[in-house]
CSV table of C-alpha atoms and ligand atoms in Angstrom, one decimal:
chain,number,residue,atom,x,y,z
A,73,MET,CA,-32.8,-108.5,-74.8
A,74,SER,CA,-34.5,-105.6,-75.4
A,75,ALA,CA,-34.2,-104.1,-78.8
A,76,LEU,CA,-37.2,-101.7,-79.9
A,77,VAL,CA,-37.3,-100.3,-83.4
A,78,VAL,CA,-38.9,-96.6,-83.9
A,79,VAL,CA,-39.9,-96.2,-87.2
A,80,GLY,CA,-41.8,-93.3,-89.2
A,81,ALA,CA,-45.4,-94.6,-90.1
A,82,GLN,CA,-46.2,-91.6,-92.9
A,83,TRP,CA,-44.0,-89.9,-95.4
A,84,GLY,CA,-41.5,-88.7,-93.1
A,85,ASP,CA,-41.3,-85.8,-90.7
A,86,GLU,CA,-43.8,-87.4,-88.2
A,87,GLY,CA,-41.6,-86.1,-85.4
A,88,LYS,CA,-39.2,-89.1,-85.1
A,89,GLY,CA,-36.6,-86.8,-83.8
A,90,LYS,CA,-38.5,-85.7,-80.8
A,91,VAL,CA,-39.7,-89.3,-80.0
A,92,VAL,CA,-36.3,-90.8,-80.3
A,93,ASP,CA,-35.2,-88.3,-77.8
A,94,LEU,CA,-37.7,-88.9,-75.1
A,95,TYR,CA,-37.0,-92.7,-75.3
A,96,ALA,CA,-33.3,-92.2,-75.5
A,97,PRO,CA,-32.9,-91.8,-71.7
A,98,TYR,CA,-34.2,-95.3,-71.4
A,99,ALA,CA,-31.6,-96.7,-73.9
A,100,ASP,CA,-28.1,-97.9,-73.6
A,101,LEU,CA,-27.4,-97.9,-77.5
A,102,VAL,CA,-29.1,-95.8,-80.1
A,103,VAL,CA,-28.4,-96.9,-83.7
A,104,ARG,CA,-29.5,-95.1,-86.9
A,105,TYR,CA,-30.1,-97.7,-89.4
A,106,ALA,CA,-31.0,-95.8,-92.9
A,107,GLY,CA,-31.0,-92.9,-94.9
A,108,GLY,CA,-28.6,-90.1,-95.0
A,109,ALA,CA,-28.5,-86.3,-94.5
A,110,ASN,CA,-31.7,-86.3,-96.3
A,111,ALA,CA,-33.2,-86.9,-93.0
A,112,GLY,CA,-33.6,-83.8,-90.7
A,113,HIS,CA,-34.5,-84.8,-87.0
A,114,THR,CA,-35.5,-81.4,-85.1
A,115,LEU,CA,-35.0,-81.5,-81.6
A,116,VAL,CA,-35.9,-78.5,-79.1
A,117,VAL,CA,-34.1,-78.7,-76.1
A,118,ASP,CA,-34.5,-75.9,-73.6
A,119,GLY,CA,-36.3,-74.0,-76.3
A,120,GLU,CA,-33.4,-74.2,-78.5
A,121,LYS,CA,-33.5,-75.9,-81.8
A,122,LEU,CA,-31.0,-78.3,-83.0
A,123,ILE,CA,-31.4,-80.2,-86.5
A,124,LEU,CA,-29.3,-83.6,-86.6
A,125,HIS,CA,-29.2,-85.2,-90.1
A,126,LEU,CA,-27.1,-88.1,-89.5
A,127,ILE,CA,-26.3,-88.4,-85.9
A,128,PRO,CA,-28.8,-90.3,-83.7
A,129,SER,CA,-30.6,-87.7,-81.5
A,130,GLY,CA,-29.9,-90.1,-78.5
A,131,ILE,CA,-26.4,-88.4,-78.5
A,132,LEU,CA,-27.9,-85.9,-76.1
A,133,HIS,CA,-28.2,-88.5,-73.4
A,134,GLU,CA,-25.0,-89.0,-71.8
A,135,ARG,CA,-25.7,-92.9,-70.8
A,136,ALA,CA,-26.5,-93.5,-74.5
A,137,LYS,CA,-23.9,-94.5,-77.0
A,138,CYS,CA,-24.6,-93.9,-80.6
A,139,VAL,CA,-24.2,-95.9,-83.9
A,140,VAL,CA,-24.7,-94.9,-87.4
A,141,GLY,CA,-25.1,-98.2,-88.7
A,142,GLN,CA,-24.1,-99.8,-92.3
A,143,GLY,CA,-27.7,-99.3,-93.9
A,144,THR,CA,-27.0,-95.5,-93.8
A,145,VAL,CA,-25.1,-93.3,-96.4
A,146,ILE,CA,-22.7,-90.8,-94.9
A,147,ASP,CA,-21.8,-87.4,-96.1
A,148,PRO,CA,-18.8,-87.0,-94.1
A,149,ALA,CA,-18.5,-83.2,-94.2
A,150,VAL,CA,-22.2,-83.2,-92.6
A,151,PHE,CA,-21.2,-85.8,-90.0
A,152,LEU,CA,-18.2,-83.8,-88.9
A,153,LYS,CA,-20.2,-80.5,-88.7
A,154,GLU,CA,-22.9,-82.2,-86.5
A,155,ILE,CA,-20.1,-83.6,-84.1
A,156,GLU,CA,-18.6,-79.8,-84.0
A,157,ALA,CA,-22.0,-78.4,-83.4
A,158,LEU,CA,-22.7,-80.8,-80.5
A,159,ASN,CA,-19.3,-80.2,-79.1
A,160,GLU,CA,-19.9,-76.6,-79.1
A,161,ARG,CA,-23.1,-77.3,-77.0
A,162,GLY,CA,-21.0,-79.3,-74.7
A,163,VAL,CA,-22.2,-82.6,-75.8
A,164,THR,CA,-19.4,-85.2,-75.8
A,165,THR,CA,-19.2,-87.3,-78.9
A,166,GLN,CA,-15.7,-89.0,-78.4
A,167,SER,CA,-16.2,-92.7,-77.3
A,168,ARG,CA,-19.9,-92.5,-77.4
A,169,LEU,CA,-20.3,-92.1,-81.2
A,170,LEU,CA,-19.2,-94.9,-84.0
A,171,VAL,CA,-20.1,-94.9,-87.4
A,172,SER,CA,-19.8,-98.3,-89.6
A,173,PRO,CA,-16.8,-98.9,-91.7
A,174,ARG,CA,-19.4,-100.5,-94.3
A,175,ALA,CA,-21.6,-97.5,-94.4
A,176,HIS,CA,-21.6,-95.8,-98.0
A,177,VAL,CA,-19.8,-92.5,-98.4
A,178,VAL,CA,-21.9,-89.6,-100.4
A,179,LEU,CA,-19.5,-88.3,-103.0
A,180,PRO,CA,-19.5,-84.6,-104.6
A,181,HIS,CA,-20.7,-86.1,-107.9
A,182,HIS,CA,-23.7,-87.8,-106.1
A,183,LYS,CA,-24.8,-84.6,-105.1
A,184,LEU,CA,-24.2,-83.2,-108.3
A,185,ILE,CA,-26.2,-85.9,-110.2
A,186,ASP,CA,-28.8,-85.7,-107.9
A,187,THR,CA,-29.3,-81.8,-108.5
A,188,LEU,CA,-29.0,-82.2,-112.3
A,189,ARG,CA,-31.5,-84.9,-112.4
A,190,GLU,CA,-34.1,-83.1,-110.2
A,191,LYS,CA,-33.7,-80.1,-112.7
A,192,LYS,CA,-34.7,-82.0,-115.3
A,193,SER,CA,-38.4,-81.8,-114.5
A,194,ASN,CA,-39.7,-84.8,-116.3
A,195,ALA,CA,-37.5,-87.1,-113.9
A,196,ALA,CA,-38.0,-85.1,-110.7
A,197,ILE,CA,-38.8,-87.3,-107.6
A,198,GLY,CA,-38.6,-84.1,-105.2
A,199,THR,CA,-35.4,-85.2,-103.6
A,200,THR,CA,-33.4,-83.3,-101.2
A,201,LYS,CA,-30.5,-83.0,-103.6
A,202,ARG,CA,-28.2,-84.4,-101.2
A,203,GLY,CA,-26.8,-87.2,-103.3
A,204,ILE,CA,-28.5,-90.2,-101.4
A,205,GLY,CA,-30.1,-91.9,-104.5
A,206,PRO,CA,-26.8,-91.9,-106.6
A,207,CYS,CA,-24.9,-93.1,-103.5
A,208,TYR,CA,-27.3,-96.1,-103.0
A,209,GLU,CA,-27.2,-96.7,-106.7
A,210,ASP,CA,-23.5,-97.3,-106.4
A,211,LYS,CA,-24.1,-99.6,-103.2
A,212,VAL,CA,-26.4,-101.8,-105.3
A,213,ALA,CA,-24.1,-101.8,-108.2
A,214,ARG,CA,-21.2,-102.9,-105.9
A,215,ARG,CA,-19.1,-99.9,-107.0
A,216,GLY,CA,-19.4,-97.8,-103.7
A,217,ILE,CA,-17.0,-96.2,-101.5
A,218,ARG,CA,-17.4,-96.9,-97.9
A,219,MET,CA,-16.5,-95.0,-94.6
A,220,GLY,CA,-13.6,-97.4,-94.0
A,221,ASP,CA,-12.2,-96.6,-97.4
A,222,LEU,CA,-11.6,-93.1,-96.3
A,223,LEU,CA,-9.0,-94.5,-93.8
A,224,ASP,CA,-6.8,-95.6,-96.8
A,225,ALA,CA,-5.8,-93.0,-99.2
A,226,GLU,CA,-4.4,-95.4,-102.1
A,227,ARG,CA,-7.5,-97.7,-101.7
A,228,LEU,CA,-9.7,-94.5,-101.9
A,229,ARG,CA,-8.0,-93.3,-104.9
A,230,SER,CA,-8.5,-96.5,-107.1
A,231,LYS,CA,-12.1,-96.9,-106.1
A,232,VAL,CA,-12.9,-93.2,-106.7
A,233,GLU,CA,-11.3,-93.4,-110.0
A,234,ALA,CA,-13.2,-96.3,-111.2
A,235,ASN,CA,-16.3,-95.0,-109.7
A,236,LEU,CA,-16.0,-91.6,-111.5
A,237,GLU,CA,-15.7,-93.7,-114.9
A,238,CYS,CA,-19.2,-95.1,-114.3
A,239,TRP,CA,-20.6,-91.8,-113.6
A,240,ARG,CA,-18.9,-89.8,-116.6
A,241,PRO,CA,-21.4,-90.8,-119.2
A,242,VAL,CA,-24.3,-90.1,-117.0
A,243,ALA,CA,-22.9,-86.6,-116.2
A,244,GLU,CA,-22.3,-85.9,-119.9
A,245,ASP,CA,-25.7,-86.6,-120.6
A,246,LEU,CA,-27.0,-84.3,-117.9
A,247,GLY,CA,-24.5,-81.6,-119.6
A,248,SER,CA,-21.9,-81.6,-116.9
A,249,GLY,CA,-18.5,-82.7,-116.1
A,250,LEU,CA,-17.3,-84.4,-113.0
A,251,PRO,CA,-14.9,-83.3,-110.2
A,252,SER,CA,-11.6,-84.7,-110.4
A,253,ALA,CA,-10.2,-87.9,-108.5
A,254,ASN,CA,-7.6,-85.8,-107.1
A,255,GLU,CA,-10.1,-83.3,-105.6
A,256,ILE,CA,-12.1,-85.9,-104.1
A,257,VAL,CA,-9.3,-88.0,-102.7
A,258,GLY,CA,-7.8,-84.9,-101.3
A,259,GLU,CA,-10.7,-83.7,-99.4
A,260,TYR,CA,-12.0,-87.1,-98.4
A,261,ALA,CA,-8.9,-88.7,-97.2
A,262,GLU,CA,-8.5,-85.6,-95.0
A,263,LEU,CA,-12.0,-85.9,-93.8
A,264,GLY,CA,-11.2,-89.7,-92.8
A,265,GLU,CA,-8.2,-88.7,-90.7
A,266,THR,CA,-10.3,-86.3,-88.9
A,267,LEU,CA,-13.2,-88.8,-88.5
A,268,ALA,CA,-10.7,-91.7,-87.9
A,269,ALA,CA,-11.7,-92.2,-84.2
A,270,TYR,CA,-15.2,-92.2,-85.2
A,271,ILE,CA,-15.2,-95.0,-87.7
A,272,GLY,CA,-15.0,-98.3,-86.1
A,273,ASP,CA,-16.4,-102.0,-85.8
A,274,ALA,CA,-20.1,-100.9,-84.9
A,275,THR,CA,-21.4,-104.4,-85.7
A,276,ALA,CA,-19.0,-105.6,-82.7
A,277,LEU,CA,-20.6,-102.9,-80.6
A,278,VAL,CA,-24.2,-103.7,-81.2
A,279,SER,CA,-23.5,-107.6,-80.8
A,280,ALA,CA,-21.9,-106.8,-77.3
A,281,SER,CA,-24.7,-104.6,-76.3
A,282,ILE,CA,-27.2,-107.5,-77.1
A,283,ARG,CA,-25.1,-110.0,-75.4
A,284,ALA,CA,-25.0,-107.7,-72.5
A,285,ASP,CA,-28.8,-107.5,-72.5
A,286,GLU,CA,-28.8,-103.7,-73.0
A,287,ASN,CA,-31.6,-101.6,-74.0
A,288,ILE,CA,-31.0,-100.8,-77.9
A,289,LEU,CA,-33.2,-98.3,-79.6
A,290,LEU,CA,-33.1,-98.7,-83.7
A,291,GLU,CA,-33.9,-95.4,-85.1
A,292,GLY,CA,-35.2,-95.1,-88.5
A,293,ALA,CA,-35.4,-92.2,-90.9
A,294,GLN,CA,-37.9,-91.0,-93.4
A,295,GLY,CA,-41.3,-93.1,-93.3
A,296,THR,CA,-43.0,-96.2,-94.3
A,297,MET,CA,-44.8,-94.7,-97.3
A,298,LEU,CA,-41.1,-93.4,-98.7
A,299,ASP,CA,-39.8,-97.1,-98.2
A,300,ILE,CA,-38.3,-98.4,-101.3
A,301,ASP,CA,-40.2,-101.6,-101.1
A,302,ASN,CA,-43.3,-100.7,-99.4
A,303,GLY,CA,-43.9,-97.1,-100.1
A,304,THR,CA,-45.4,-95.1,-103.1
A,305,TYR,CA,-42.8,-96.2,-105.6
A,306,PRO,CA,-41.1,-94.6,-107.6
A,307,PHE,CA,-41.6,-91.5,-105.4
A,308,VAL,CA,-39.6,-93.0,-102.6
A,309,THR,CA,-36.1,-92.9,-100.8
A,310,SER,CA,-33.4,-95.5,-101.8
A,311,SER,CA,-33.6,-97.5,-98.8
A,312,ASN,CA,-35.4,-99.6,-96.4
A,313,ALA,CA,-37.1,-97.3,-94.0
A,314,VAL,CA,-39.5,-99.7,-92.6
A,315,ALA,CA,-38.8,-101.6,-89.2
A,316,GLY,CA,-37.4,-104.6,-91.2
A,317,GLY,CA,-34.6,-102.2,-92.6
A,318,ALA,CA,-33.2,-102.1,-89.1
A,319,CYS,CA,-32.0,-105.8,-89.2
A,320,ALA,CA,-29.7,-105.2,-92.1
A,321,GLY,CA,-29.0,-101.5,-91.6
A,322,ALA,CA,-28.0,-102.0,-88.0
A,323,GLY,CA,-26.7,-105.5,-88.1
A,324,ILE,CA,-29.3,-107.1,-85.8
A,325,GLY,CA,-31.4,-110.5,-86.2
A,326,PRO,CA,-35.3,-110.1,-86.4
A,327,THR,CA,-35.7,-112.6,-83.4
A,328,GLN,CA,-33.6,-109.9,-81.4
A,329,ILE,CA,-36.1,-107.0,-82.0
A,330,ARG,CA,-38.9,-107.0,-79.3
A,331,ARG,CA,-41.1,-104.2,-80.3
A,332,ALA,CA,-41.9,-101.6,-83.2
A,333,ILE,CA,-43.3,-98.3,-82.5
A,334,GLY,CA,-44.5,-96.4,-85.2
A,335,ILE,CA,-44.6,-92.4,-85.3
A,336,ALA,CA,-47.6,-90.8,-86.8
A,337,LYS,CA,-48.7,-87.2,-87.2
A,338,ALA,CA,-52.2,-86.5,-86.0
A,339,TYR,CA,-52.5,-85.4,-89.9
A,340,ALA,CA,-50.7,-86.0,-93.0
A,341,THR,CA,-47.9,-84.3,-94.7
A,342,ARG,CA,-45.4,-85.0,-97.7
A,343,VAL,CA,-42.4,-83.4,-99.0
A,344,GLY,CA,-41.6,-83.6,-102.9
A,345,GLY,CA,-43.6,-85.4,-105.6
A,346,GLY,CA,-45.8,-88.5,-105.4
A,347,PRO,CA,-49.3,-89.6,-104.5
A,348,PHE,CA,-50.9,-88.1,-101.5
A,349,PRO,CA,-54.6,-88.7,-101.6
A,350,THR,CA,-55.6,-86.6,-98.6
A,351,GLU,CA,-53.6,-83.7,-99.8
A,352,LEU,CA,-55.7,-80.4,-99.0
A,353,HIS,CA,-55.1,-77.4,-101.5
A,354,ASN,CA,-57.3,-75.2,-99.9
A,355,GLU,CA,-57.7,-73.3,-96.4
A,356,PRO,CA,-57.6,-76.1,-94.0
A,357,GLY,CA,-54.5,-77.2,-95.6
A,358,GLN,CA,-52.8,-73.8,-95.1
A,359,GLN,CA,-54.1,-73.7,-91.7
A,360,LEU,CA,-52.4,-77.2,-90.9
A,361,ARG,CA,-49.2,-75.7,-92.5
A,362,ASP,CA,-49.1,-72.5,-90.3
A,363,ALA,CA,-50.2,-74.2,-87.3
A,364,GLY,CA,-47.7,-77.1,-87.7
A,365,ALA,CA,-44.9,-74.7,-89.2
A,366,GLU,CA,-44.8,-77.5,-92.1
A,367,TYR,CA,-41.5,-76.5,-93.7
A,368,GLY,CA,-38.9,-79.0,-94.2
A,369,SER,CA,-36.2,-79.0,-91.6
A,370,THR,CA,-33.6,-80.3,-94.3
A,371,THR,CA,-34.7,-78.1,-97.4
A,372,GLY,CA,-37.2,-75.4,-95.7
A,373,ARG,CA,-39.6,-76.4,-98.6
A,374,PRO,CA,-43.5,-76.0,-97.5
A,375,ARG,CA,-44.6,-79.5,-96.8
A,376,ARG,CA,-47.9,-80.5,-98.5
A,377,CYS,CA,-50.5,-81.0,-95.9
A,378,GLY,CA,-53.6,-83.1,-95.7
A,379,TRP,CA,-56.0,-85.2,-93.6
A,380,LEU,CA,-54.8,-88.2,-91.6
A,381,ASP,CA,-54.8,-91.2,-94.0
A,382,LEU,CA,-55.5,-94.2,-92.0
A,383,VAL,CA,-55.3,-96.3,-95.1
A,384,ALA,CA,-51.6,-95.4,-95.4
A,385,LEU,CA,-51.5,-96.0,-91.5
A,386,ARG,CA,-53.0,-99.3,-91.7
A,387,HIS,CA,-50.4,-100.3,-94.1
A,388,ALA,CA,-47.9,-99.0,-91.8
A,389,VAL,CA,-49.2,-101.0,-88.8
A,390,ALA,CA,-49.0,-104.1,-91.2
A,391,VAL,CA,-45.6,-103.9,-92.9
A,392,ASN,CA,-43.8,-102.7,-89.6
A,393,GLY,CA,-45.7,-105.2,-87.5
A,394,LEU,CA,-46.5,-101.9,-85.4
A,395,ASP,CA,-46.9,-102.9,-81.6
A,396,GLU,CA,-47.8,-99.0,-80.6
A,397,LEU,CA,-48.4,-95.8,-82.2
A,398,ALA,CA,-46.9,-92.5,-81.0
A,399,ILE,CA,-49.3,-89.9,-82.1
A,400,THR,CA,-47.4,-86.3,-82.6
A,401,LYS,CA,-48.5,-82.8,-83.1
A,402,LEU,CA,-52.0,-83.4,-82.0
A,403,ASP,CA,-51.9,-79.8,-80.6
A,404,VAL,CA,-52.0,-78.7,-84.2
A,405,LEU,CA,-55.6,-79.8,-84.8
A,406,SER,CA,-56.8,-77.6,-82.1
A,407,ALA,CA,-56.5,-74.9,-85.0
A,408,VAL,CA,-59.0,-76.8,-87.1
A,409,PRO,CA,-62.8,-76.7,-86.1
A,410,GLN,CA,-63.9,-79.8,-87.9
A,411,LEU,CA,-61.6,-82.6,-88.8
A,412,GLU,CA,-61.8,-85.2,-91.7
A,413,ILE,CA,-60.5,-88.6,-91.3
A,414,CYS,CA,-59.7,-90.7,-94.2
A,415,VAL,CA,-60.8,-94.3,-93.7
A,416,ALA,CA,-60.8,-95.8,-97.0
A,417,TYR,CA,-59.7,-95.2,-100.8
A,418,GLU,CA,-62.2,-95.5,-103.7
A,419,LEU,CA,-60.5,-96.6,-106.9
A,420,ASP,CA,-62.6,-97.5,-109.8
A,421,GLY,CA,-65.6,-97.9,-107.6
A,422,VAL,CA,-64.0,-100.2,-105.5
A,423,ARG,CA,-63.3,-99.5,-101.7
A,424,LEU,CA,-60.0,-100.3,-100.5
A,425,ARG,CA,-58.6,-100.6,-96.9
A,426,TYR,CA,-55.0,-100.8,-97.8
A,427,PRO,CA,-53.2,-98.6,-100.5
A,428,PRO,CA,-52.9,-100.3,-104.0
A,429,TYR,CA,-49.4,-100.8,-105.4
A,430,GLU,CA,-50.0,-98.3,-108.1
A,431,ARG,CA,-52.4,-95.6,-109.2
A,432,ILE,CA,-52.7,-94.3,-105.5
A,433,ASP,CA,-53.0,-90.7,-107.2
A,434,ALA,CA,-56.3,-91.8,-108.8
A,435,ALA,CA,-57.7,-93.1,-105.3
A,436,GLN,CA,-60.4,-90.9,-103.8
A,437,PRO,CA,-60.2,-90.8,-100.1
A,438,VAL,CA,-63.5,-91.8,-98.2
A,439,TYR,CA,-63.7,-89.4,-95.2
A,440,GLU,CA,-65.8,-89.5,-92.2
A,441,THR,CA,-66.0,-86.0,-90.2
A,442,LEU,CA,-65.0,-85.7,-86.5
A,443,GLU,CA,-65.8,-83.0,-84.4
A,444,GLY,CA,-62.8,-80.9,-83.6
A,445,TRP,CA,-61.7,-79.2,-80.3
A,446,SER,CA,-60.3,-75.7,-79.9
A,447,GLU,CA,-58.7,-76.0,-76.4
A,448,ASP,CA,-54.9,-75.6,-75.9
A,449,ILE,CA,-53.8,-79.0,-75.0
A,450,SER,CA,-50.1,-78.4,-74.8
A,451,SER,CA,-50.4,-79.0,-71.0
A,452,CYS,CA,-52.0,-82.3,-71.1
A,453,ARG,CA,-49.8,-84.9,-69.7
A,454,ALA,CA,-52.3,-87.9,-69.7
A,455,ARG,CA,-54.8,-88.8,-72.3
A,456,ASN,CA,-57.8,-88.2,-69.9
A,457,GLU,CA,-56.9,-84.6,-69.5
A,458,LEU,CA,-57.5,-84.0,-73.3
A,459,PRO,CA,-60.6,-82.6,-74.4
A,460,PRO,CA,-63.3,-85.5,-75.0
A,461,ALA,CA,-63.1,-84.7,-78.8
A,462,ALA,CA,-59.5,-85.4,-79.0
A,463,GLN,CA,-59.8,-88.5,-77.0
A,464,ARG,CA,-62.4,-89.7,-79.7
A,465,TYR,CA,-60.0,-88.8,-82.5
A,466,LEU,CA,-57.4,-90.9,-80.9
A,467,ALA,CA,-59.7,-94.0,-80.0
A,468,ARG,CA,-60.9,-93.8,-83.9
A,469,ILE,CA,-57.5,-94.2,-85.1
A,470,GLU,CA,-56.8,-97.2,-82.7
A,471,ARG,CA,-59.9,-98.8,-83.9
A,472,GLU,CA,-59.4,-98.2,-87.3
A,473,VAL,CA,-55.8,-99.4,-87.6
A,474,ASP,CA,-55.9,-101.9,-84.9
A,475,CYS,CA,-53.1,-100.4,-83.0
A,476,GLN,CA,-53.0,-99.0,-79.6
A,477,VAL,CA,-51.7,-95.3,-79.2
A,478,GLY,CA,-48.9,-94.9,-76.6
A,479,VAL,CA,-47.2,-91.4,-76.5
A,480,ILE,CA,-49.1,-88.5,-77.5
A,481,SER,CA,-47.0,-85.4,-78.3
A,482,VAL,CA,-48.6,-81.9,-77.7
A,483,GLY,CA,-46.0,-79.7,-78.5
A,484,PRO,CA,-42.3,-79.4,-79.9
A,485,ASP,CA,-40.8,-79.5,-76.6
A,486,ARG,CA,-39.8,-82.6,-74.6
A,487,GLU,CA,-42.0,-81.7,-71.8
A,488,ASP,CA,-45.1,-81.4,-74.1
A,489,THR,CA,-45.8,-85.0,-74.0
A,490,ALA,CA,-48.8,-87.0,-72.5
A,491,GLU,CA,-48.6,-90.7,-71.6
A,492,LEU,CA,-44.6,-91.0,-71.6
A,493,ARG,CA,-43.4,-94.2,-70.1
A,494,ASN,CA,-40.2,-96.3,-70.6
A,495,PRO,CA,-40.8,-98.0,-73.8
A,496,PHE,CA,-38.3,-100.8,-72.9
A,497,ASP,CA,-40.8,-101.8,-69.8
A,498,ALA,CA,-43.8,-102.8,-71.9
B,216,LIG,P1,-38.9,-86.0,-88.0
B,216,LIG,O1,-37.8,-85.9,-89.1
B,216,LIG,O2,-39.3,-87.3,-88.2
B,216,LIG,O3,-38.0,-85.9,-86.7
B,216,LIG,O4,-39.7,-84.8,-88.1
B,216,LIG,P2,-38.9,-83.2,-88.3
B,216,LIG,O5,-38.2,-83.0,-87.2
B,216,LIG,O6,-38.8,-83.1,-89.6
B,216,LIG,O7,-40.4,-82.3,-88.0
B,216,LIG,C1,-40.9,-82.6,-86.8
B,216,LIG,C2,-41.3,-81.1,-86.5
B,216,LIG,O8,-42.3,-81.0,-85.5
B,216,LIG,C3,-40.2,-80.4,-85.8
B,216,LIG,O9,-40.1,-78.9,-86.0
B,216,LIG,C4,-40.5,-80.6,-84.3
B,216,LIG,O10,-40.0,-79.6,-83.3
B,216,LIG,C5,-42.0,-80.6,-84.4
B,216,LIG,N1,-42.9,-81.2,-83.6
B,216,LIG,C6,-42.6,-82.6,-83.1
B,216,LIG,N2,-43.7,-82.9,-82.3
B,216,LIG,C7,-44.4,-82.1,-82.2
B,216,LIG,C8,-45.7,-81.7,-81.5
B,216,LIG,O11,-46.3,-82.7,-80.9
B,216,LIG,N3,-46.5,-80.5,-81.7
B,216,LIG,C9,-45.8,-79.5,-82.4
B,216,LIG,N4,-46.4,-78.3,-82.6
B,216,LIG,N5,-44.7,-79.8,-83.0
B,216,LIG,C10,-43.8,-80.9,-82.8
């Protein structure tokens, strides 16, 4: 048995897409366990860019089967578009891709409410307006519509009608009406018909894979600091992005997960609102944004950029039980002559090694300055090929957060990777 979970160790956008894509050739099954189309995993294959929001990036590897688990929320139209885009590129999805009938469905009014709430600036979280939050609200309130419901038009109709009644006062409060049940049922029952071959017993597939001793890769979305329970609440997503979320979201027991790998950028970024102590509003921040092309893959929004925050990373190592870190975008730091690294926060005169549960925005980062490097490192394939200053940077991370660095990503392409090994062999 060899299940391994890959989780974002910062605020999302850490390059999980690329790392999962590197690990997927070793996997028999890749399972996405949380989040929805608010995630955007960018893959570059043979120089060509492909963004997947819902389907695990493992789909690009013929050997791997892919599951979208019950912890996710699905916009069926986005799901269908991704299938079509993959098929156009010659990637087969039939018989290799299964979405759990227990996964909840994002409906048009979820997106509408999400957008209207974000417009009310005093309530803005900085969501991607994909309806994820309202969909999870329905799930927790036990009135959600699930992928399996799309296969039964009558059941769908009665659930949608009841659901709309719950949202009507909220929509009115925001100055809007709602789409009609007829419109929604017409569109979604048709999507259900089109997607029927992909909606199936994902739980059984995961269980069979465990029994067969296969390599299972559990793929998270967003990141630890955006996790509903462990992140910078309330500026978080509505699901459990952490490694523990994989158990419920994929239908796998904690005793069956053997390793957890955290993906972290060599610096820090955040999209949307919320505390970000190491954010840079000056020239180095812009240098990082430009060199790292830090614009959201789902929304195109410029990402907030800052120095590596080891307080947040230490927290990620702890709450995910990380065995290893994969450091991405190390190449981007070649553009910055002198590096700062945040080793602690100071709040009310107290030095903190872990993030406080609130008032993170009032925390002052405590920096240490490290010498940078300017060499192009994109052709380095081993850690000892990196300039000494880059090696020292990685060693410093390891010492501060007490976690080994495994993979080192030095460019967006698959090949631009140092220390790549079969993660299931460890
Ligand atoms: P994800 O959601 O965690 O997969 O992250 P995104 O896909 O939103 O953002 C990662 C971006 O960085 C993508 O555009 C990747 O192609 C790119 N990327 C990933 N790893 C590296 C790297 O090591 N160096 C550089 N320069 N770009 C990278």
